Every structure is written in structure tokens, then in C-alpha cells.
CSV table of C-alpha atoms in Angstrom, one decimal:
chain,number,residue,atom,x,y,z
A,1,MET,CA,188.0,-222.1,-192.0
A,2,HIS,CA,185.3,-224.2,-190.3
A,3,VAL,CA,186.9,-227.7,-190.0
A,4,VAL,CA,190.6,-228.1,-189.3
A,5,TRP,CA,192.6,-231.3,-188.7
A,6,GLY,CA,189.6,-233.3,-187.4
A,7,PHE,CA,188.7,-230.5,-184.9
A,8,SER,CA,185.1,-230.0,-184.2
A,9,PRO,CA,183.5,-227.1,-186.2
A,10,LEU,CA,184.6,-223.7,-184.9
A,11,GLN,CA,181.6,-221.7,-185.9
A,12,SER,CA,179.9,-222.3,-182.6
A,13,ALA,CA,182.9,-220.6,-180.8
A,14,GLY,CA,181.5,-217.1,-181.7
A,15,SER,CA,183.5,-214.3,-183.2
A,16,ARG,CA,186.6,-214.9,-185.4
A,17,GLY,CA,188.9,-214.0,-182.5
A,18,GLU,CA,187.1,-216.4,-180.2
A,19,GLN,CA,187.3,-219.1,-182.9
A,20,ALA,CA,191.1,-218.5,-183.2
A,21,ARG,CA,191.5,-218.6,-179.4
A,22,GLN,CA,189.6,-221.9,-179.3
A,23,LEU,CA,191.8,-223.4,-182.0
A,24,VAL,CA,194.9,-222.4,-180.1
A,25,ILE,CA,193.5,-224.1,-177.0
A,26,ASP,CA,192.6,-227.3,-179.0
A,27,LEU,CA,196.1,-227.4,-180.6
A,28,GLU,CA,197.7,-227.2,-177.2
A,29,THR,CA,196.0,-230.5,-176.2
A,30,ARG,CA,197.7,-232.3,-179.2
A,31,GLY,CA,201.2,-231.8,-177.8
A,32,LYS,CA,203.8,-229.0,-177.7
A,33,GLN,CA,204.8,-229.5,-181.4
A,34,ALA,CA,201.2,-229.3,-182.8
A,35,PHE,CA,201.0,-225.5,-182.7
A,36,PRO,CA,204.2,-224.7,-184.5
A,37,ILE,CA,203.6,-227.4,-187.1
A,38,PHE,CA,200.1,-225.9,-187.8
A,39,LEU,CA,201.6,-222.4,-188.2
A,40,SER,CA,204.2,-223.8,-190.7
A,41,ILE,CA,201.4,-225.4,-192.8
A,42,LEU,CA,199.5,-222.2,-192.9
A,43,ARG,CA,202.5,-220.3,-194.1
A,44,ASP,CA,203.4,-222.9,-196.7
A,45,THR,CA,199.9,-222.8,-198.1
A,46,GLY,CA,199.9,-219.0,-198.4
A,47,GLN,CA,197.8,-218.3,-195.3
A,48,GLY,CA,200.4,-216.3,-193.4
A,49,HIS,CA,197.8,-213.8,-192.2
A,50,LEU,CA,196.0,-216.6,-190.4
A,51,ALA,CA,199.2,-217.7,-188.8
A,52,ASP,CA,199.9,-214.1,-187.6
A,53,MET,CA,196.4,-213.9,-186.2
A,54,LEU,CA,196.8,-217.2,-184.2
A,55,ILE,CA,200.2,-216.0,-182.8
A,56,GLU,CA,198.5,-212.8,-181.7
A,57,GLU,CA,195.7,-214.7,-180.0
A,58,CYS,CA,198.3,-217.0,-178.3
A,59,ARG,CA,199.9,-213.9,-176.8
A,60,CYS,CA,196.5,-212.8,-175.5
A,61,LEU,CA,195.6,-216.1,-173.7
A,62,PRO,CA,195.2,-215.6,-170.0
A,63,VAL,CA,198.3,-217.6,-168.9
A,64,PRO,CA,200.4,-216.1,-166.1
A,65,PRO,CA,203.7,-214.9,-167.5
A,66,GLN,CA,205.8,-216.8,-165.0
A,67,LEU,CA,204.3,-220.1,-166.1
A,68,VAL,CA,205.2,-219.7,-169.8
A,69,ASP,CA,208.4,-221.3,-171.1
A,70,LEU,CA,209.9,-218.6,-173.2
A,71,ARG,CA,212.6,-220.8,-174.7
A,72,PRO,CA,211.8,-221.2,-178.4
A,73,VAL,CA,210.6,-224.5,-179.8
A,74,GLU,CA,212.4,-225.0,-183.1
A,75,LEU,CA,210.7,-226.8,-185.9
A,76,GLU,CA,212.6,-228.3,-188.9
A,77,LEU,CA,210.5,-228.2,-192.0
A,78,HIS,CA,210.0,-230.6,-195.0
A,79,GLY,CA,211.8,-233.4,-193.1
A,80,GLU,CA,215.2,-231.8,-193.9
A,81,LYS,CA,217.8,-230.5,-191.5
A,82,GLN,CA,218.0,-226.8,-192.0
A,83,ASN,CA,220.9,-224.5,-191.3
A,84,LYS,CA,220.8,-223.0,-187.8
A,85,ASN,CA,220.8,-219.5,-189.3
A,86,VAL,CA,217.7,-220.0,-191.4
A,87,ASN,CA,215.0,-217.4,-190.8
A,88,LEU,CA,211.2,-217.7,-190.5
A,89,PRO,CA,209.1,-219.1,-191.9
A,90,GLU,CA,211.5,-222.0,-192.6
A,91,ARG,CA,212.4,-222.3,-188.9
A,92,LEU,CA,209.7,-221.3,-186.4
A,93,SER,CA,210.6,-219.9,-183.0
A,94,ILE,CA,207.6,-219.1,-180.8
A,95,PRO,CA,207.0,-219.2,-177.0
A,96,VAL,CA,205.3,-222.5,-176.1
A,97,GLN,CA,204.4,-223.5,-172.5
A,98,ALA,CA,206.2,-226.8,-171.6
A,99,GLU,CA,203.8,-229.7,-170.7
A,100,SER,CA,205.5,-230.2,-167.3
A,101,GLU,CA,205.3,-226.5,-166.5
A,102,ARG,CA,201.6,-225.9,-167.1
A,103,PRO,CA,199.8,-224.8,-164.0
A,104,GLN,CA,198.6,-227.7,-162.0
A,105,LYS,CA,195.2,-227.7,-160.2
A,106,PRO,CA,196.0,-227.7,-156.5
A,107,PRO,CA,194.5,-230.5,-154.4
A,108,THR,CA,191.2,-229.7,-152.9
A,109,PRO,CA,191.8,-228.8,-149.2
A,110,ALA,CA,190.0,-230.6,-146.4
A,111,GLN,CA,186.7,-229.1,-145.6
A,112,GLY,CA,186.9,-228.4,-141.9
A,113,SER,CA,185.2,-231.6,-140.5
A,114,ALA,CA,186.9,-234.5,-138.9
A,115,VAL,CA,185.3,-236.8,-141.5
A,116,ASP,CA,187.3,-235.1,-144.2
A,117,LYS,CA,190.6,-235.4,-142.3
A,118,ARG,CA,190.1,-239.1,-141.7
A,119,THR,CA,190.7,-239.8,-145.4
A,120,CYS,CA,194.4,-239.4,-145.0
A,121,ASP,CA,196.6,-242.4,-144.2
A,122,LEU,CA,197.9,-241.3,-140.8
A,123,VAL,CA,194.5,-241.3,-139.1
A,124,TYR,CA,192.9,-244.1,-137.1
A,125,GLU,CA,189.6,-245.4,-138.5
A,126,LEU,CA,186.7,-245.4,-136.2
A,127,LYS,CA,183.9,-247.1,-138.1
A,128,ALA,CA,182.4,-249.4,-135.5
A,129,ASP,CA,179.3,-248.4,-133.5
A,130,PRO,CA,180.0,-248.4,-130.6
A,131,CYS,CA,183.6,-247.4,-131.3
A,132,GLY,CA,184.8,-249.4,-128.3
A,133,HIS,CA,184.6,-250.0,-124.6
A,134,CYS,CA,185.2,-247.3,-122.0
A,135,LEU,CA,185.9,-248.4,-118.4
A,136,ILE,CA,185.7,-245.7,-115.7
A,137,LEU,CA,187.1,-246.7,-112.2
A,138,ASN,CA,185.9,-244.1,-109.7
A,139,ASN,CA,187.3,-244.3,-106.2
A,140,VAL,CA,185.7,-241.9,-103.7
A,141,ASN,CA,185.7,-243.5,-100.3
A,142,PHE,CA,188.8,-245.1,-98.8
A,143,SER,CA,189.3,-247.4,-95.8
A,144,ARG,CA,190.3,-245.7,-92.5
A,145,ASP,CA,193.6,-247.6,-92.3
A,146,SER,CA,194.6,-246.3,-95.7
A,147,ASP,CA,195.0,-242.7,-94.4
A,148,LEU,CA,193.5,-241.5,-97.6
A,149,SER,CA,190.7,-238.9,-97.6
A,150,THR,CA,187.3,-239.0,-99.3
A,151,ARG,CA,187.6,-237.7,-102.8
A,152,ASP,CA,184.7,-235.2,-102.7
A,153,GLY,CA,183.8,-234.0,-106.3
A,154,SER,CA,185.0,-237.2,-108.0
A,155,ASP,CA,181.3,-238.2,-108.7
A,156,VAL,CA,181.0,-235.0,-110.6
A,157,ASP,CA,183.9,-235.9,-112.7
A,158,CYS,CA,182.6,-239.4,-113.3
A,159,GLU,CA,179.1,-238.2,-114.4
A,160,LYS,CA,180.7,-235.7,-116.8
A,161,LEU,CA,182.9,-238.4,-118.5
A,162,GLU,CA,180.1,-241.0,-118.6
A,163,LYS,CA,177.9,-238.6,-120.6
A,164,ARG,CA,180.8,-237.4,-122.8
A,165,PHE,CA,182.1,-240.8,-123.8
A,166,LYS,CA,178.6,-242.1,-124.5
A,167,ALA,CA,178.1,-239.1,-126.8
A,168,LEU,CA,181.4,-240.0,-128.5
A,169,ARG,CA,179.9,-243.5,-129.2
A,170,PHE,CA,181.6,-245.6,-126.6
A,171,ASP,CA,180.0,-248.4,-124.5
A,172,VAL,CA,180.6,-247.0,-121.0
A,173,LEU,CA,181.0,-249.1,-117.9
A,174,THR,CA,181.6,-247.5,-114.4
A,175,ARG,CA,182.9,-249.2,-111.3
A,176,ARG,CA,183.0,-247.3,-108.0
A,177,ASP,CA,185.1,-247.7,-104.8
A,178,LEU,CA,187.2,-250.8,-105.7
A,179,LYS,CA,190.1,-252.2,-103.8
A,180,ALA,CA,193.4,-252.6,-105.6
A,181,GLN,CA,192.8,-256.2,-106.5
A,182,GLU,CA,189.2,-255.5,-107.6
A,183,MET,CA,190.6,-252.8,-109.9
A,184,VAL,CA,193.1,-255.2,-111.4
A,185,SER,CA,190.2,-257.8,-111.9
A,186,GLU,CA,188.1,-255.2,-113.8
A,187,LEU,CA,191.1,-254.2,-115.9
A,188,ARG,CA,192.0,-257.8,-116.8
A,189,LYS,CA,188.4,-258.6,-117.6
A,190,LEU,CA,188.3,-255.7,-120.0
A,191,ALA,CA,191.6,-256.7,-121.6
A,192,ARG,CA,190.4,-260.3,-122.1
A,193,ARG,CA,187.3,-259.2,-123.9
A,194,ASP,CA,187.0,-259.7,-127.7
A,195,HIS,CA,187.7,-256.2,-129.3
A,196,SER,CA,188.0,-257.6,-132.8
A,197,THR,CA,184.8,-255.8,-134.1
A,198,LEU,CA,185.7,-252.6,-132.2
A,199,ASP,CA,188.1,-249.8,-133.1
A,200,CYS,CA,189.3,-248.4,-129.8
A,201,CYS,CA,189.5,-248.9,-126.0
A,202,ILE,CA,189.4,-246.3,-123.2
A,203,VAL,CA,190.3,-246.6,-119.5
A,204,VAL,CA,189.6,-243.7,-117.1
A,205,ILE,CA,190.8,-243.8,-113.5
A,206,LEU,CA,189.7,-241.3,-110.8
A,207,SER,CA,191.5,-242.0,-107.6
A,208,HIS,CA,194.3,-241.0,-105.2
A,209,GLY,CA,197.8,-241.4,-106.7
A,210,CYS,CA,201.4,-241.5,-105.8
A,211,GLN,CA,204.9,-241.9,-107.1
A,212,THR,CA,206.1,-245.4,-107.5
A,213,SER,CA,209.0,-247.3,-109.1
A,214,HIS,CA,208.5,-247.6,-112.9
A,215,ILE,CA,210.2,-248.4,-116.2
A,216,GLN,CA,208.0,-246.9,-118.8
A,217,PHE,CA,205.0,-245.0,-117.3
A,218,PRO,CA,205.4,-243.1,-114.0
A,219,GLY,CA,202.9,-243.0,-111.1
A,220,GLY,CA,200.6,-245.4,-109.3
A,221,ILE,CA,196.9,-245.5,-108.5
A,222,TYR,CA,195.4,-246.4,-105.1
A,223,GLY,CA,192.6,-248.8,-104.5
A,224,THR,CA,190.2,-248.0,-101.7
A,225,ASP,CA,192.2,-250.2,-99.4
A,226,GLY,CA,195.3,-248.0,-99.8
A,227,LYS,CA,197.3,-250.4,-102.0
A,228,PRO,CA,198.9,-248.9,-105.1
A,229,ILE,CA,198.8,-250.2,-108.6
A,230,PRO,CA,201.6,-249.0,-111.0
A,231,ILE,CA,200.1,-247.2,-114.0
A,232,GLU,CA,202.6,-249.1,-116.3
A,233,LYS,CA,201.1,-252.3,-115.0
A,234,ILE,CA,197.6,-251.1,-115.9
A,235,VAL,CA,198.7,-250.1,-119.4
A,236,ASN,CA,200.6,-253.4,-119.9
A,237,TYR,CA,197.4,-255.4,-119.6
A,238,PHE,CA,196.3,-253.9,-123.0
A,239,ASN,CA,199.5,-254.0,-125.0
A,240,GLY,CA,199.9,-256.0,-128.2
A,241,SER,CA,201.3,-259.0,-126.3
A,242,ASN,CA,198.5,-259.3,-123.7
A,243,CYS,CA,195.5,-258.1,-125.7
A,244,GLN,CA,195.7,-259.4,-129.3
A,245,SER,CA,192.3,-258.1,-130.4
A,246,LEU,CA,193.5,-254.5,-129.7
A,247,ARG,CA,196.6,-254.8,-131.8
A,248,GLY,CA,197.1,-251.8,-134.0
A,249,LYS,CA,194.1,-250.1,-132.4
A,250,PRO,CA,194.3,-247.0,-130.1
A,251,LYS,CA,194.3,-247.6,-126.4
A,252,LEU,CA,193.6,-244.4,-124.4
A,253,PHE,CA,194.2,-243.9,-120.7
A,254,PHE,CA,193.0,-240.8,-118.8
A,255,ILE,CA,194.4,-240.6,-115.3
A,256,GLN,CA,193.0,-238.1,-112.7
A,257,ALA,CA,195.3,-238.7,-109.7
A,258,CYS,CA,198.2,-237.0,-108.1
A,259,GLY,CA,201.7,-237.9,-109.4
A,260,GLY,CA,203.2,-237.0,-106.0
A,261,GLU,CA,202.8,-234.5,-103.2
A,262,GLN,CA,204.8,-231.5,-104.5
A,263,LYS,CA,202.8,-228.3,-104.7
A,264,ASP,CA,203.8,-226.1,-107.6
A,265,ARG,CA,203.6,-222.3,-107.0
A,266,GLY,CA,204.7,-221.7,-110.6
A,267,PHE,CA,206.9,-218.8,-111.7
A,268,VAL,CA,206.3,-215.1,-112.6
A,269,VAL,CA,205.6,-214.2,-116.2
A,270,ASP,CA,205.3,-210.9,-117.9
A,271,CYS,CA,201.6,-211.2,-118.8
A,272,ASP,CA,198.8,-210.6,-116.2
A,273,SER,CA,198.4,-213.5,-113.8
A,274,PRO,CA,195.1,-215.5,-113.9
A,275,SER,CA,192.4,-214.3,-111.7
A,276,ASP,CA,191.4,-217.7,-110.3
A,277,LYS,CA,191.1,-217.9,-106.5
A,278,ALA,CA,193.9,-219.4,-104.5
A,279,PRO,CA,193.5,-223.0,-103.4
A,280,GLY,CA,191.6,-223.2,-100.2
A,281,GLY,CA,188.2,-224.0,-98.8
A,282,SER,CA,186.8,-227.0,-100.8
A,283,LEU,CA,190.0,-227.4,-102.9
A,284,GLU,CA,191.7,-230.7,-102.4
A,285,SER,CA,194.5,-232.8,-103.8
A,286,ASP,CA,194.7,-236.4,-104.8
A,287,ALA,CA,198.2,-236.7,-103.4
A,288,SER,CA,199.6,-239.4,-101.2
A,289,PRO,CA,203.3,-239.6,-100.0
A,290,PHE,CA,205.7,-241.8,-102.0
A,291,GLN,CA,206.1,-245.1,-100.1
A,292,THR,CA,209.5,-246.6,-100.2
A,293,PRO,CA,209.3,-250.4,-100.0
A,294,SER,CA,210.3,-251.8,-96.6
A,295,ALA,CA,210.2,-255.1,-94.8
A,296,ASN,CA,206.6,-254.4,-93.8
A,297,VAL,CA,205.3,-253.2,-97.2
A,298,ASP,CA,204.9,-255.4,-100.3
A,299,GLU,CA,206.9,-254.2,-103.2
A,300,PRO,CA,204.9,-253.6,-106.4
A,301,ASP,CA,204.9,-256.3,-108.9
A,302,ALA,CA,207.9,-256.3,-111.2
A,303,ILE,CA,206.9,-255.0,-114.6
A,304,ALA,CA,208.6,-256.3,-117.8
A,305,SER,CA,209.6,-253.6,-120.2
A,306,LEU,CA,207.2,-253.2,-123.2
A,307,PRO,CA,209.0,-254.3,-126.3
A,308,THR,CA,207.9,-251.3,-128.4
A,309,PRO,CA,204.8,-249.5,-127.1
A,310,SER,CA,202.5,-248.7,-129.9
A,311,ASP,CA,199.0,-247.3,-130.2
A,312,ILE,CA,199.0,-246.2,-126.6
A,313,LEU,CA,198.3,-242.8,-125.1
A,314,VAL,CA,198.4,-242.1,-121.3
A,315,SER,CA,197.0,-238.7,-120.4
A,316,TYR,CA,198.0,-237.5,-116.9
A,317,SER,CA,196.2,-234.8,-115.0
A,318,THR,CA,199.5,-233.5,-113.6
A,319,PHE,CA,203.2,-233.7,-114.1
A,320,PRO,CA,204.8,-236.7,-112.3
A,321,GLY,CA,205.6,-235.9,-108.7
A,322,PHE,CA,203.1,-233.1,-108.4
A,323,VAL,CA,199.7,-232.5,-106.9
A,324,SER,CA,196.5,-232.7,-109.0
A,325,TRP,CA,193.8,-230.3,-107.7
A,326,ARG,CA,190.1,-231.1,-107.3
A,327,GLU,CA,187.2,-229.0,-106.0
A,328,ALA,CA,184.3,-230.6,-104.1
A,329,SER,CA,181.6,-228.8,-106.0
A,330,SER,CA,182.9,-228.8,-109.6
A,331,GLY,CA,185.3,-231.7,-109.6
A,332,SER,CA,188.9,-231.8,-110.7
A,333,TRP,CA,190.5,-229.1,-112.9
A,334,TYR,CA,191.7,-231.7,-115.4
A,335,VAL,CA,188.4,-233.5,-115.9
A,336,GLU,CA,186.5,-230.2,-116.0
A,337,MET,CA,188.7,-228.9,-118.8
A,338,LEU,CA,188.9,-232.3,-120.6
A,339,ASP,CA,185.1,-232.5,-120.7
A,340,SER,CA,184.8,-228.9,-121.9
A,341,VAL,CA,187.4,-229.3,-124.7
A,342,LEU,CA,185.8,-232.6,-125.9
A,343,GLU,CA,182.4,-230.9,-126.1
A,344,GLN,CA,183.7,-228.0,-128.2
A,345,TYR,CA,186.3,-229.6,-130.4
A,346,ALA,CA,185.8,-233.4,-130.6
A,347,HIS,CA,183.9,-232.9,-133.9
A,348,SER,CA,186.8,-231.1,-135.6
A,349,GLU,CA,190.2,-231.7,-133.9
A,350,ASP,CA,192.5,-234.7,-133.2
A,351,LEU,CA,193.1,-235.9,-129.7
A,352,LEU,CA,196.6,-234.5,-129.2
A,353,ASN,CA,195.5,-231.0,-130.3
A,354,MET,CA,192.7,-231.2,-127.8
A,355,LEU,CA,195.0,-232.3,-125.0
A,356,LEU,CA,197.1,-229.2,-125.7
A,357,ARG,CA,194.1,-227.1,-125.1
A,358,VAL,CA,193.4,-228.9,-121.8
A,359,ALA,CA,197.0,-228.5,-120.7
A,360,ASN,CA,196.9,-224.8,-121.5
A,361,ALA,CA,193.6,-224.1,-119.8
A,362,VAL,CA,194.6,-226.1,-116.6
A,363,SER,CA,198.0,-224.4,-116.4
A,364,ALA,CA,196.4,-221.0,-116.2
A,365,LYS,CA,194.3,-221.8,-113.1
A,366,GLY,CA,194.9,-221.0,-109.4
A,367,ARG,CA,197.8,-219.7,-107.3
A,368,TYR,CA,199.1,-223.3,-107.0
A,369,LYS,CA,199.8,-224.6,-110.5
A,370,GLN,CA,199.1,-227.9,-112.3
A,371,MET,CA,200.5,-229.1,-115.6
A,372,PRO,CA,198.7,-232.0,-117.4
A,373,GLY,CA,200.7,-234.0,-119.9
A,374,CYS,CA,200.7,-237.3,-121.8
A,375,PHE,CA,202.9,-240.1,-122.9
A,376,ASN,CA,202.0,-240.6,-126.5
A,377,PHE,CA,202.8,-243.8,-128.4
A,378,LEU,CA,200.1,-243.4,-131.0
A,379,ARG,CA,201.1,-244.0,-134.6
A,380,LYS,CA,198.4,-242.0,-136.2
A,381,LYS,CA,196.1,-239.1,-135.5
A,382,PHE,CA,193.0,-239.9,-133.4
A,383,PHE,CA,189.6,-238.3,-134.1
A,384,PHE,CA,186.6,-239.1,-132.1
A,385,THR,CA,183.3,-239.9,-133.9
A,386,CYS,CA,180.5,-237.7,-132.5
A,387,LYS,CA,176.8,-238.6,-132.5
């Protein structure tokens, strides 16, 4: 039996058993009725021994038992309806694997790199080079009448983030020691730029901060003149209504500033406490007291509620109302850990996962505690593109 039903010659399949096994496999591709029909023809033509051999080979095929449909496929012969009690060979009843129950090849898993993960629908595409603009506002020295101290260590933070975001393919612009209105001017200038050929925008603010009245995003940032700017006002410059060329694109804000003046001593847990030294010496905070508007103080601009914030993430160095710690020699806890995590994981993890790492690392430091967090209104996962 060298040529059967238009199948290719079976001699090349090897031994007789291998030829039979190949024939069974070929028949399976012709539909679930092909095999029993073929067996019936063999028996009708006096080749029952070949039918028995094929059935035996079928039982030996390496198909997991749980994937085989053991319900019989019944075949009516000679085009006539047979009595249900008719015996073989007139009515065949053999195990046949249903088409829908054959083992499916599992999808190939993602291969560990951020590039592979970007193929899914819920991931922002960063194809432009540079990916976008990154504006860093670094306030170190404040006017005497502001009652705000010099932010020693902030230049260390600024240098780290300049290098990091350049390595992440952003066009970085840094502005130092700006008054509140100058900060607003730089932010508006960035929002008015044409971002249509870019994929993202980043704003980093390093300054003293405070609590302030808000609707969406808590906290305020001080200019070097001691005047506060609500964070929600800063974010609002870049929303879909005010910056059309960034519509649908991620807008990321990283805020290193205090959210208030509360100092968190934390609470006792069962595990061993961290060995970090207690705050003292060169350790400073970016806190400034919450200022209640009075007759002698201008109330912050009223901010209209965002219709539906989208594609926005605001990462805070600390929980609203609490102090954010900074060391003169090594910079702030938050920026130190943010830079370290980006260096290690930006090539493989999405932004939210990395911010969890930052929060976990910062929360373990010091006798006084600090808890970073974020307001996330991104619609998709965000992966940086590394050089």
C-alpha cells in the first residue's frame, strides 16, 4: 500500500508501523470522519487486518489521554440508515479526538524585554527620538523674606535626573532658582510648544512645598520668592484642553517637595527595623507651613475642575501633608531611589511597577518615615525607551 487516496507515497516514512502512523496523522487532517470511513473501506475490501493495524497505531499515538474525546463517532455505511444495534464492521465506533478539543499551541510568551511588552494594546508607544521634552525646575536659593531655607543637596538631585532622562532619550531643559511667576512662564512655554512629533512630556520640580487648597491634585510648590503655585494648576497647563498636541500622550510629573510639615515617626512592625541613621546633621526637609489665605495674602488662582483627567501621572515624593527628607551630600531620598530604580529597571519594567519599588525603598529609610505615592490617570502601561 504505497499510494492511498491521493496521499503522498508512504515508503519514505520508514518501517511499516511508521507508515501506518503517518497515514493516521494524514487522515486526521482530512476531518474527523475521514479515519472511520477509511477503516470501513478497508474492511469492505477484505483488508480488515490493515484496519486493525491502523486502529492499534491510533492507540499508540502520543496524545495525552485527557485530550482525547472517547465518545464514539458512529458511521452509517453504504448510504443506508442502519439499525442502532448493528455490530461492527457495519457500524464503526472508535475513539476520535474532536477538532475543537485538539491541543492548542499556547501563545509565545513575551521575552523579558520592554520591546516585547510594547506589542500589546495597552502600552504607550514611544517611537520618537527624542521621546519628548523634559523640563526640570530646580529651586535652591530662596529670598530672605520668604523664610524658606536653602535647599542644600538639590543640585545633586538635579544632576542625577538630567543624566537619567537624557539616557532615557528625552530632550532635557533645566531652569534654576525661579520665582513663582517665572516658573509659571516656563511651564506655559513648554505647554505651548508643538509636541505633535513627540510621544511624551515630563516635568520635574525640585523645591520647597506646602499644603494648599485644591480640587484634584494636592499640594503646592514655592518659587524662590516664597509664593506658592498649586500643583493642580501646573498639571492643568498640560491637559487635553490646554495642550492639544499632547492629547492622548503620557504627561509625567515628578514632584520633590514637602506636602506639609507633619513628621511621620511610623509604627512598629514585627520585622527588624531598618538600620538607617535617624534624621539629624545634614538631613533637611522641604516643608513649609500651610498658609491660610488672609486679607494680606493673595489667594491662589481658582482652578477649574479637569473634565476627565487622562494620560497624566503625578508622582509625589511624600504623602500629602507630610515632610519630604533631603540630605545635603546625597540629595533627597525620593530622587536618590527614583534614579537608582530607573537605572536598574527602566529597560524591563513599566513606570508604575518602578514607582512601587521607589515607594518601598523610601518607606524603609530613617527613624522618621516618608511615603511616596502617585496620582495615576494613565490609560496604558508606560515603558521608557533606553539608549
